[in-house]
GROMACS .gro file of C-alpha atoms in nm:
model
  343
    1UNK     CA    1   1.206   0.786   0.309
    2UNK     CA    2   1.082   0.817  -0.057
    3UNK     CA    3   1.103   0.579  -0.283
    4UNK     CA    4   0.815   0.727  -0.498
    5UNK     CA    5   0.719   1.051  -0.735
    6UNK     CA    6   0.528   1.271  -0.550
    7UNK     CA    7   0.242   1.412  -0.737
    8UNK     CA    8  -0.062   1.288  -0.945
    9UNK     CA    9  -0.267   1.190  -0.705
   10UNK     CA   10  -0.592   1.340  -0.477
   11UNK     CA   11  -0.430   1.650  -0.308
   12UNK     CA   12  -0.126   1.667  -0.457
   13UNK     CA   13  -0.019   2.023  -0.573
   14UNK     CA   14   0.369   1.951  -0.578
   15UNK     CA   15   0.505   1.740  -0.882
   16UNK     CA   16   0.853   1.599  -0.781
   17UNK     CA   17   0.932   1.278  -1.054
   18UNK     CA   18   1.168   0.982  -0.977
   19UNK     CA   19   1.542   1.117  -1.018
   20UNK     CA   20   1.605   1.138  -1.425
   21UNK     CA   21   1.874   0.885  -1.424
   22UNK     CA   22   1.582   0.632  -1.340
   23UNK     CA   23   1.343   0.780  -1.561
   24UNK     CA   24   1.593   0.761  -1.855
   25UNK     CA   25   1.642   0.403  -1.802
   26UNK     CA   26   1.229   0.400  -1.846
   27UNK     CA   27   1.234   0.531  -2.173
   28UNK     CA   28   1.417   0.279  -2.325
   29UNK     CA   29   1.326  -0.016  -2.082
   30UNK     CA   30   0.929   0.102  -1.943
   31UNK     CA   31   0.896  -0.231  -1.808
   32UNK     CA   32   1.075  -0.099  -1.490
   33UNK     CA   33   0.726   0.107  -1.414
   34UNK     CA   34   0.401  -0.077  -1.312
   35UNK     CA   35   0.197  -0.162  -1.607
   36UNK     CA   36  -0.192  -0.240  -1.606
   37UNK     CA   37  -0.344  -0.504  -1.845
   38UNK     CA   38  -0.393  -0.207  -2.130
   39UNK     CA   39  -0.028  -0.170  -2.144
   40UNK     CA   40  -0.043   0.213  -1.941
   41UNK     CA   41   0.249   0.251  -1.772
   42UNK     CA   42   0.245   0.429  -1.361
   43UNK     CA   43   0.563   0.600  -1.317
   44UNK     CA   44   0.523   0.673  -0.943
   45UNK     CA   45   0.736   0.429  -0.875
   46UNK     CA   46   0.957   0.126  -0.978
   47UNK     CA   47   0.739  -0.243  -1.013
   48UNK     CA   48   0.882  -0.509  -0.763
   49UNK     CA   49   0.933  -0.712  -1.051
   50UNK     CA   50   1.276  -0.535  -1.054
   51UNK     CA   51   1.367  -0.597  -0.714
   52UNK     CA   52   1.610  -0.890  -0.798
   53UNK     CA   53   1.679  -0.766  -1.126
   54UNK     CA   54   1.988  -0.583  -1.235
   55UNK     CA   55   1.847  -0.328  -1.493
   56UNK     CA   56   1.925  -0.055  -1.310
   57UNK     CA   57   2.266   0.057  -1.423
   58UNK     CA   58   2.373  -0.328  -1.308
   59UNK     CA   59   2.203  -0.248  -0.986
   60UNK     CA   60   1.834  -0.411  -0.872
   61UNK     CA   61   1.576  -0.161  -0.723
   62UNK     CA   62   1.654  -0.307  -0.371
   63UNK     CA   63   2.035  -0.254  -0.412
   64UNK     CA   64   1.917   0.106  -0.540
   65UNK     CA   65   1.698   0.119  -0.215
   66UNK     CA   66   1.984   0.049  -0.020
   67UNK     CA   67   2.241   0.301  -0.088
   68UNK     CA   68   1.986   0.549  -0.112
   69UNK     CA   69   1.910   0.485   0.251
   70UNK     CA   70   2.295   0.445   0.370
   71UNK     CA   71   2.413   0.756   0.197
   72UNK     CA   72   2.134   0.932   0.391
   73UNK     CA   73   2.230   0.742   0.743
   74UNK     CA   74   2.580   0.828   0.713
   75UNK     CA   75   2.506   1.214   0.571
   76UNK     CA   76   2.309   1.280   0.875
   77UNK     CA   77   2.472   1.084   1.115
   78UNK     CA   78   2.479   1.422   1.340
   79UNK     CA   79   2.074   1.418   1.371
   80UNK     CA   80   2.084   1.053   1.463
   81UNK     CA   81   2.337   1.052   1.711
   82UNK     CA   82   2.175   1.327   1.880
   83UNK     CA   83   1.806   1.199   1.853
   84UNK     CA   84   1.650   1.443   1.577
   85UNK     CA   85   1.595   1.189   1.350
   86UNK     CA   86   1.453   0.921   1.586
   87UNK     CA   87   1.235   0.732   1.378
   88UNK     CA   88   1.235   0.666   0.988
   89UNK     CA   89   0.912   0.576   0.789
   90UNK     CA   90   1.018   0.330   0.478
   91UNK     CA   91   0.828   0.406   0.166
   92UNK     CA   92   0.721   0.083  -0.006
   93UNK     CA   93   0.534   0.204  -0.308
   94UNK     CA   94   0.322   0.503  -0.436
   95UNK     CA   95   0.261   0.763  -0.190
   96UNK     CA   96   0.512   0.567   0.042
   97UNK     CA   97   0.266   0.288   0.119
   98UNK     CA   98   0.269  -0.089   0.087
   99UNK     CA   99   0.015  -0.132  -0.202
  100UNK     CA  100   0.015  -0.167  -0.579
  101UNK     CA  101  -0.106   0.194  -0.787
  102UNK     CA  102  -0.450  -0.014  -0.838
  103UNK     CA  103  -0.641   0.353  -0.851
  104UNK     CA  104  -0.436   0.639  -0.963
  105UNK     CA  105  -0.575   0.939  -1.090
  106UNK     CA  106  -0.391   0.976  -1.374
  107UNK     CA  107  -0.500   0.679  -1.548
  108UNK     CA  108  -0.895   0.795  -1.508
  109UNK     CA  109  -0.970   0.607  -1.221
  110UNK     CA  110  -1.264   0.819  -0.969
  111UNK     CA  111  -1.339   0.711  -0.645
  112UNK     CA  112  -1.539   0.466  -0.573
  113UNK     CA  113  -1.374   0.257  -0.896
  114UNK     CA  114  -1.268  -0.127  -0.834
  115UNK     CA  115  -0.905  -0.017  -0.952
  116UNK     CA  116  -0.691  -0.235  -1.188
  117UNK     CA  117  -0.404  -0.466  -1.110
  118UNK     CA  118  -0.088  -0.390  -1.173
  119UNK     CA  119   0.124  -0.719  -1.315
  120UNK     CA  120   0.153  -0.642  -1.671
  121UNK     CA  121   0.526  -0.546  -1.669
  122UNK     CA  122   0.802  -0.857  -1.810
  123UNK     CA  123   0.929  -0.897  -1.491
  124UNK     CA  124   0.573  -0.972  -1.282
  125UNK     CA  125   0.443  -1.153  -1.573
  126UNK     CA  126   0.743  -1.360  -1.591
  127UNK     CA  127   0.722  -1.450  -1.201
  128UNK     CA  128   0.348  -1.530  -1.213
  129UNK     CA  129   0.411  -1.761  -1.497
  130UNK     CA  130   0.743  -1.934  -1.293
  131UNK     CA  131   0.446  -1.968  -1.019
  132UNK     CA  132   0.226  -2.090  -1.232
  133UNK     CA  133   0.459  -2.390  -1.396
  134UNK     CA  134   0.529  -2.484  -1.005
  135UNK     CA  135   0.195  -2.494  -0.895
  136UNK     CA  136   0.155  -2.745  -1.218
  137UNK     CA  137  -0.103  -2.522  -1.432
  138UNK     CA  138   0.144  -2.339  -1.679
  139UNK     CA  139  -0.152  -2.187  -1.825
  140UNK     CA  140  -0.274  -1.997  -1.516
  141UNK     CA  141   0.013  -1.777  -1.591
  142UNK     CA  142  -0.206  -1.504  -1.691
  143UNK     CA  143  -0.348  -1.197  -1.546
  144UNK     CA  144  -0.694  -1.213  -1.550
  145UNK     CA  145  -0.923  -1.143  -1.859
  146UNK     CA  146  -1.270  -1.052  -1.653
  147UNK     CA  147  -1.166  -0.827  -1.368
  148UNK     CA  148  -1.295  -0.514  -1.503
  149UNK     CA  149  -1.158  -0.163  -1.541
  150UNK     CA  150  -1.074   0.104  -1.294
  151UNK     CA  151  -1.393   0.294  -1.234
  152UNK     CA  152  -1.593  -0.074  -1.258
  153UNK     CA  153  -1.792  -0.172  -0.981
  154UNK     CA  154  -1.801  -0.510  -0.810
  155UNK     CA  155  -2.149  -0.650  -0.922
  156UNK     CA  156  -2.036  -0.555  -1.298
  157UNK     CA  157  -1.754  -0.790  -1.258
  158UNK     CA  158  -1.732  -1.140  -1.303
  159UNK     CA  159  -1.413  -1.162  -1.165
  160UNK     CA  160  -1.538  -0.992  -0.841
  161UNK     CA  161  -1.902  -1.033  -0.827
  162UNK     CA  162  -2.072  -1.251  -0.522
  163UNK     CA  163  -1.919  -1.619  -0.680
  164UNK     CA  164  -1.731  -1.480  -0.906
  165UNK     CA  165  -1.368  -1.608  -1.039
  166UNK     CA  166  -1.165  -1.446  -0.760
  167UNK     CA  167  -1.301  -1.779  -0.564
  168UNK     CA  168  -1.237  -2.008  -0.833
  169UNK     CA  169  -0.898  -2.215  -0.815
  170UNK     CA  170  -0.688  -2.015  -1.040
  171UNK     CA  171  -0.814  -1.697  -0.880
  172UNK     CA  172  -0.670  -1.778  -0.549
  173UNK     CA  173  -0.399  -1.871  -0.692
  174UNK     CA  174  -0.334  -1.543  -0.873
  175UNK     CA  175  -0.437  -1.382  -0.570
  176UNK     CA  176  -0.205  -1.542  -0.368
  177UNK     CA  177   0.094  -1.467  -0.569
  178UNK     CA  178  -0.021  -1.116  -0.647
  179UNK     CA  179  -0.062  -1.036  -0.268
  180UNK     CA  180   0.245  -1.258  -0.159
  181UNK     CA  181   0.500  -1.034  -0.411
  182UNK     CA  182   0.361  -0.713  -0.238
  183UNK     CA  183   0.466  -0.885   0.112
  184UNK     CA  184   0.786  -1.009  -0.012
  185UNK     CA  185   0.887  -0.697  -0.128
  186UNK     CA  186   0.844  -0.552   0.223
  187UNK     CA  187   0.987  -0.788   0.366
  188UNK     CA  188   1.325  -0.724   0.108
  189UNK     CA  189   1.316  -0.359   0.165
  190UNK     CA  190   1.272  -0.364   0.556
  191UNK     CA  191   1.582  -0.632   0.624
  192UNK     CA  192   1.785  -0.328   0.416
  193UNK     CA  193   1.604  -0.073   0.611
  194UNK     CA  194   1.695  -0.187   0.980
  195UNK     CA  195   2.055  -0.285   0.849
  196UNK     CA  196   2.094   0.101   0.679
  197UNK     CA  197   1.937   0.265   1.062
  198UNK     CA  198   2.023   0.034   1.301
  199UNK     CA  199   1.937   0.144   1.626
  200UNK     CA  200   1.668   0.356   1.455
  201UNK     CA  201   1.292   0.288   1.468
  202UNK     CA  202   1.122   0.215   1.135
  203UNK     CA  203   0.796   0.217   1.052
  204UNK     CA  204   0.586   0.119   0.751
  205UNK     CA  205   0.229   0.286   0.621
  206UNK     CA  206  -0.044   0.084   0.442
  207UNK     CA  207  -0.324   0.266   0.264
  208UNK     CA  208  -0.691   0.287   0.398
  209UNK     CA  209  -0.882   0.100   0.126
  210UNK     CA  210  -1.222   0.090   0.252
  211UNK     CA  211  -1.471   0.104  -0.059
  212UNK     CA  212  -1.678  -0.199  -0.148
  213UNK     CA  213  -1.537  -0.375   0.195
  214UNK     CA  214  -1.945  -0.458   0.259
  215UNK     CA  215  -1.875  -0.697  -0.036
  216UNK     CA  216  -1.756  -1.059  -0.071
  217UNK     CA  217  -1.462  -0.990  -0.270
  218UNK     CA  218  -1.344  -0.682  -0.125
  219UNK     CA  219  -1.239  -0.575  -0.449
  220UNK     CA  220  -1.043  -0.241  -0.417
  221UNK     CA  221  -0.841  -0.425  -0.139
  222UNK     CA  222  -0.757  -0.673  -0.409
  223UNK     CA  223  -0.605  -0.509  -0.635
  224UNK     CA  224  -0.444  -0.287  -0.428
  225UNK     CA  225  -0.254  -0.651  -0.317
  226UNK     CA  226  -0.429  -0.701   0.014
  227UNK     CA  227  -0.628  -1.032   0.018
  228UNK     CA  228  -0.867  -0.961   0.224
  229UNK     CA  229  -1.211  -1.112   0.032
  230UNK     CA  230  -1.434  -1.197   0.286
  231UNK     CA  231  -1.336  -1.570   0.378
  232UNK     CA  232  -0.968  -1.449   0.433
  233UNK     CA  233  -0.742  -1.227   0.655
  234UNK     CA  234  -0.489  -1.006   0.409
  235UNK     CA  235  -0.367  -0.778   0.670
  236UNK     CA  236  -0.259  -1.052   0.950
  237UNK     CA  237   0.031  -1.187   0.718
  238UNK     CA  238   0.184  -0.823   0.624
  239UNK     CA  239   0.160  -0.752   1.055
  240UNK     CA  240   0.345  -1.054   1.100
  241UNK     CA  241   0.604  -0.995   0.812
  242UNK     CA  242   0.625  -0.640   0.994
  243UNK     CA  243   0.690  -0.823   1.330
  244UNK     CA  244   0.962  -1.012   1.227
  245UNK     CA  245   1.208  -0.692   1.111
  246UNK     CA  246   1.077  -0.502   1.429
  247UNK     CA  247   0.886  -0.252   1.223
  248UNK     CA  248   0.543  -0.001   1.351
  249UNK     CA  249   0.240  -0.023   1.128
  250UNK     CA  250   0.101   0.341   1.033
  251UNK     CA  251  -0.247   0.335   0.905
  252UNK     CA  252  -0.482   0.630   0.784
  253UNK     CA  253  -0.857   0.674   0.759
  254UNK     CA  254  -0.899   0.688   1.131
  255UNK     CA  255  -1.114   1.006   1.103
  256UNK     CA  256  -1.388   0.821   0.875
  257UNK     CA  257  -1.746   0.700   0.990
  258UNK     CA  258  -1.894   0.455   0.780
  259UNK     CA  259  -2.254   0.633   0.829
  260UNK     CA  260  -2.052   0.911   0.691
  261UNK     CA  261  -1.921   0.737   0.363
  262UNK     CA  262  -2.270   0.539   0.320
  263UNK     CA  263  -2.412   0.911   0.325
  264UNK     CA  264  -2.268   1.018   0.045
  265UNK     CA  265  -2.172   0.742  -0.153
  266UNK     CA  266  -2.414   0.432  -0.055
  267UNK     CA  267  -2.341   0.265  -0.363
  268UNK     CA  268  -1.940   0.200  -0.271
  269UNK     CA  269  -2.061   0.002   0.030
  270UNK     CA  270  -1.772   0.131   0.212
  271UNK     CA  271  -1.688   0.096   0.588
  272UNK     CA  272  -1.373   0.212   0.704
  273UNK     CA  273  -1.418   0.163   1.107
  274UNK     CA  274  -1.447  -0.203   0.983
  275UNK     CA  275  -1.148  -0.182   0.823
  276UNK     CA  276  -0.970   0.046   1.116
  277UNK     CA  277  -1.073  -0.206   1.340
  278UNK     CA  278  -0.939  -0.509   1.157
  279UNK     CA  279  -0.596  -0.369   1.097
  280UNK     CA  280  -0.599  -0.267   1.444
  281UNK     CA  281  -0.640  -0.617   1.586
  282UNK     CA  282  -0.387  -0.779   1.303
  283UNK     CA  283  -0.144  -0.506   1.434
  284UNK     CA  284  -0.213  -0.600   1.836
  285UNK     CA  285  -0.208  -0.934   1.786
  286UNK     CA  286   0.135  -0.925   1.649
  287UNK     CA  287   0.277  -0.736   1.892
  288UNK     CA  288   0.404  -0.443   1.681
  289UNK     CA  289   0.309  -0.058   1.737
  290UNK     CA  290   0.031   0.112   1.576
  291UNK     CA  291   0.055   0.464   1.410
  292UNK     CA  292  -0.226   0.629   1.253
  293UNK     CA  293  -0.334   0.957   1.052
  294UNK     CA  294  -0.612   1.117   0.897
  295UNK     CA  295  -0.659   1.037   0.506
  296UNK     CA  296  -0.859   1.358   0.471
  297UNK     CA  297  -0.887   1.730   0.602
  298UNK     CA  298  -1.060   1.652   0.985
  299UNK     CA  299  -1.143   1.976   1.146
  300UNK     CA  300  -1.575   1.880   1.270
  301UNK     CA  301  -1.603   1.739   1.611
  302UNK     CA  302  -1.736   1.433   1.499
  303UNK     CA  303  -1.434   1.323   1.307
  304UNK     CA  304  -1.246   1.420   1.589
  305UNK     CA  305  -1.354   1.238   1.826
  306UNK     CA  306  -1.383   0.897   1.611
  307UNK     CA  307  -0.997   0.995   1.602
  308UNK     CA  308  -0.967   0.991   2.020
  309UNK     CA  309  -1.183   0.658   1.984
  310UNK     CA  310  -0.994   0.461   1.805
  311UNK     CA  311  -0.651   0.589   1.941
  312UNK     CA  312  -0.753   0.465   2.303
  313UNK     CA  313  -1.078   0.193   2.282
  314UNK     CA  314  -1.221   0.299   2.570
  315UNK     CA  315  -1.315  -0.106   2.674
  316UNK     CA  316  -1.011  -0.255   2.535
  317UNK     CA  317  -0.931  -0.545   2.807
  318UNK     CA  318  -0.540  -0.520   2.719
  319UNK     CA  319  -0.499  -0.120   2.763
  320UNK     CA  320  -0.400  -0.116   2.367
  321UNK     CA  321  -0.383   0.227   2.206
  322UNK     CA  322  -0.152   0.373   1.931
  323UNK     CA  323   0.190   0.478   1.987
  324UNK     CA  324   0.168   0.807   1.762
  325UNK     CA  325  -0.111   0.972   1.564
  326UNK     CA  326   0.034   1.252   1.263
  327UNK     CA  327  -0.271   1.503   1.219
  328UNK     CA  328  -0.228   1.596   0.811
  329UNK     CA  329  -0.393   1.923   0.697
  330UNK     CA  330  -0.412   2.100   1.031
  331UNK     CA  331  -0.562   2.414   0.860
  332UNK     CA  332  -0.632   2.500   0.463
  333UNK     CA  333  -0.308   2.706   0.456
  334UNK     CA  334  -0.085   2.401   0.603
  335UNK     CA  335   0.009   2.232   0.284
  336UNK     CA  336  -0.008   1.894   0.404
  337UNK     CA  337   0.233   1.981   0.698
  338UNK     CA  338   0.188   1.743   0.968
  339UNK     CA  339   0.221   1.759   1.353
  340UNK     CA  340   0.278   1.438   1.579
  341UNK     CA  341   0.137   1.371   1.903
  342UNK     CA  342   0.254   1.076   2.119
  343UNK     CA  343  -0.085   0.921   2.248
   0.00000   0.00000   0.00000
C-alpha cells in the first residue's frame, strides 16, 4: 500500500511521483517534503511532521492515509471477501519502509555514505523545539551542526566518531526524539491501517541498514531513525509498537554475508547477519511474525543458502522461523517481480 514515489533510488527504472494534487500543494508549501539541513527537499514522500497537520486541502497526511486505504478496502471488497487479497503491507515512508530518506540517490549520496537527517522541514523543527522547551533546554532545539554530510564517514564525524556528540546529553536527546517521531508515526498509520482492513493481516517492512554497524554509533542506522548506537536497542521498541496493532515485521538483506560486504567494501565496516540476527530476536521476542526478502539480485548458492539459514536457525531452542520469505529479482528479465513462499 504506497504511500511513496516510486523511483530515484538503486534499481529503480519506473518513475511514478506522488499524485499531482499533493505535489501542487509542494510547490507552494515544500515544507510538506522531508528537508535535510542544506534546505534540499526529498519528494518521495510526505515528512511526518504533517501527520497532525491540516495542510493538506484541510486534511493531515494520516487523514489522507486513511481514505486512501478505505476507498481501496471498500473498491475491492470482492478480493477480500474471497481471500485474494489476504494480507496488506503498509508503506510507512520511502520505498514503503519505516525509515527517514537519510541516503537517497538523488541528493548525491553513494553507498557506503553516513546519510543525512531529515528534520529540517517547519513542522519537525517546530516539534523538536516543543521537545526541547519540555525537556527544559530550549536551546537544544536544533538539528545538529557536526553530523556530517551524506557520503561522510563515521571517523570524519564528530557527531558520530568513537565519543563523539551522539553520546553527549543533547545528542540523546535529539536522538530520542528523532527516532521516537519515526515510531509514532507507525504507530498513527497502523491503528488506521487495521481499522481500514479489519480482519486483514498487515504487515510493515523496515530497511536493512547494515554499513558502519562494526561502529559505536551505528551511524547510517541513525539517521535513518533507528537508535541503535552500540549501548542501545533501536529495533526492540518499533517490534513492540508493531505488537501492539497486531502487525508482521518484513525485513530484507537476508541474502548478505558480512565476509561478503567486508570483501568488497572493508572500509564500511558493515555486517548485516549482525543486523539480521538482531532484528530477528527483537521480532521473536515480541511475539509478532517475521517476513523477509532479498535487498539484492541472489541467484549463487552461497547467498542462497544464508537465505534457508536464517529462515529456519537450524539450533533455535523455540522452533522460530519466518512466516513468509518474497524472493525479488528472480531472473534479470523479472523486473523486480516477486514470488512468495510460505516457509
Amino acid at each position: 500500500m504506497s504511500m511513496h514515489e516510486c523511483g530515484g533510488n538503486i534499481g529503480d527504472d519506473v518513475h511514478i511521483p506522488l499524485p499531482h494534487w499533493v505535489t501542487e500543494i509542494g510547490e507552494t508549501n515544500p515544507d510538506i517534503y522531508f528537508t535535510d539541513r542544506e534546505g534540499r527537499r526529498n519528494t518521495e514522500c510526505l515528512t511526518w511532521g504533517i501527520d497532525k497537520e491540516r495542510v493538506l486541502k484541510r486534511r493531515t497526511a494520516v487523514e489522507v492515509y486513511f481514505d486512501y486505504m478505505r476507498s481501496f478496502r471498500v473498491e475491492f471488497d470482492e478480493f477480500f471477501q474471497d481471500g485474494i487479497i489476504s494480507e496488506i503491507e503498509i508503506g510507512l515512508g520511502p520505498c514503503g519502509e519505516l525509515r527517514y530518506p537519510s541516503y537517497p540517490a538523488k541528493h548525491g549520496w553513494k553507498y557506503p555514505g553516513i546519510g543525512e537527517f531529515q528534520c529540517y522541514d517547519k513542522y519537525l523543527m517546530k516539534s523538536l523545539s516543543k521537545a526541547a522547551e519540555l525537556r527544559g533546554h530550549s536551546f537544544w532545539g536544533r538539528g545538529p551542526e557536526n553530523a556530517g554530510s551524506y557520503n561522510s564517514a563515521p571517523h570524519e564525524i564528530r557527531f558520530f566518531r568513537d565519543g563523539g556528540d551522539y553520546d553527549s546529553y543533547y545528542g540523546r536527546f535529539f536522538l530520542n526524539w528523532y527516532s521516537q517521531v519515526l515510531i509514532d508515526h507507525g504507530d498513527r498509520v497502523l491503528a488506521l491501517a487495521n481499522l481500514a482492513f479489519e480482519g486483514t493481516c498487515i504487515s510493515a517492512k523496515l530497511s536493512g541498514t547494515h554499513w558502519w554497524y562494526k561502529t559505536a554509533s551505528h551511524a547510517a542506522e541513525l539517521t535513518a531513525g533507528f537508535y541503535n548506537s552500540s549501548n542501545r536497542d533501536g529495533y526492540a521498541p518499533i517490534a513492540a509498537m508493531l505488537r501492539k496493532h497486531g502487525v508482521a515485521l518484513n525485513f530484507t538483506c537476508f541474502e548478505m554475508r558480512t565476509l561478503d560486504q567486508y570483501e568488497g567494501f572493508p572500509e564500511a565496516l558493515a555486517d548485516p547477519e549482525g543486523l539480521v540476527w538482531q532484528v530477528l530476536n527483537a521480532a521473536w521476542d515480541a511475539c509478532i511474525p517475521l517476513a523477509s526478502e532479498n535487498a539484492l539480485p541472489c541467484y549463487d548458492r552461497e547467498g542462497y543458502s544464508k537465505i534457508l539459514e536464517n529462515a529456519k536457525p537450524l539450533h533455535n531452542p523455540d522452533g522460530r522461523h519466518l512466516s513468509v520469505f518474497t524472493y525479488l529479482r528472480l531472473s534479470p528479465c523479472s523486473h523486480g517481480e516477486t514470488q512468495l513462499s510460505r516457509v
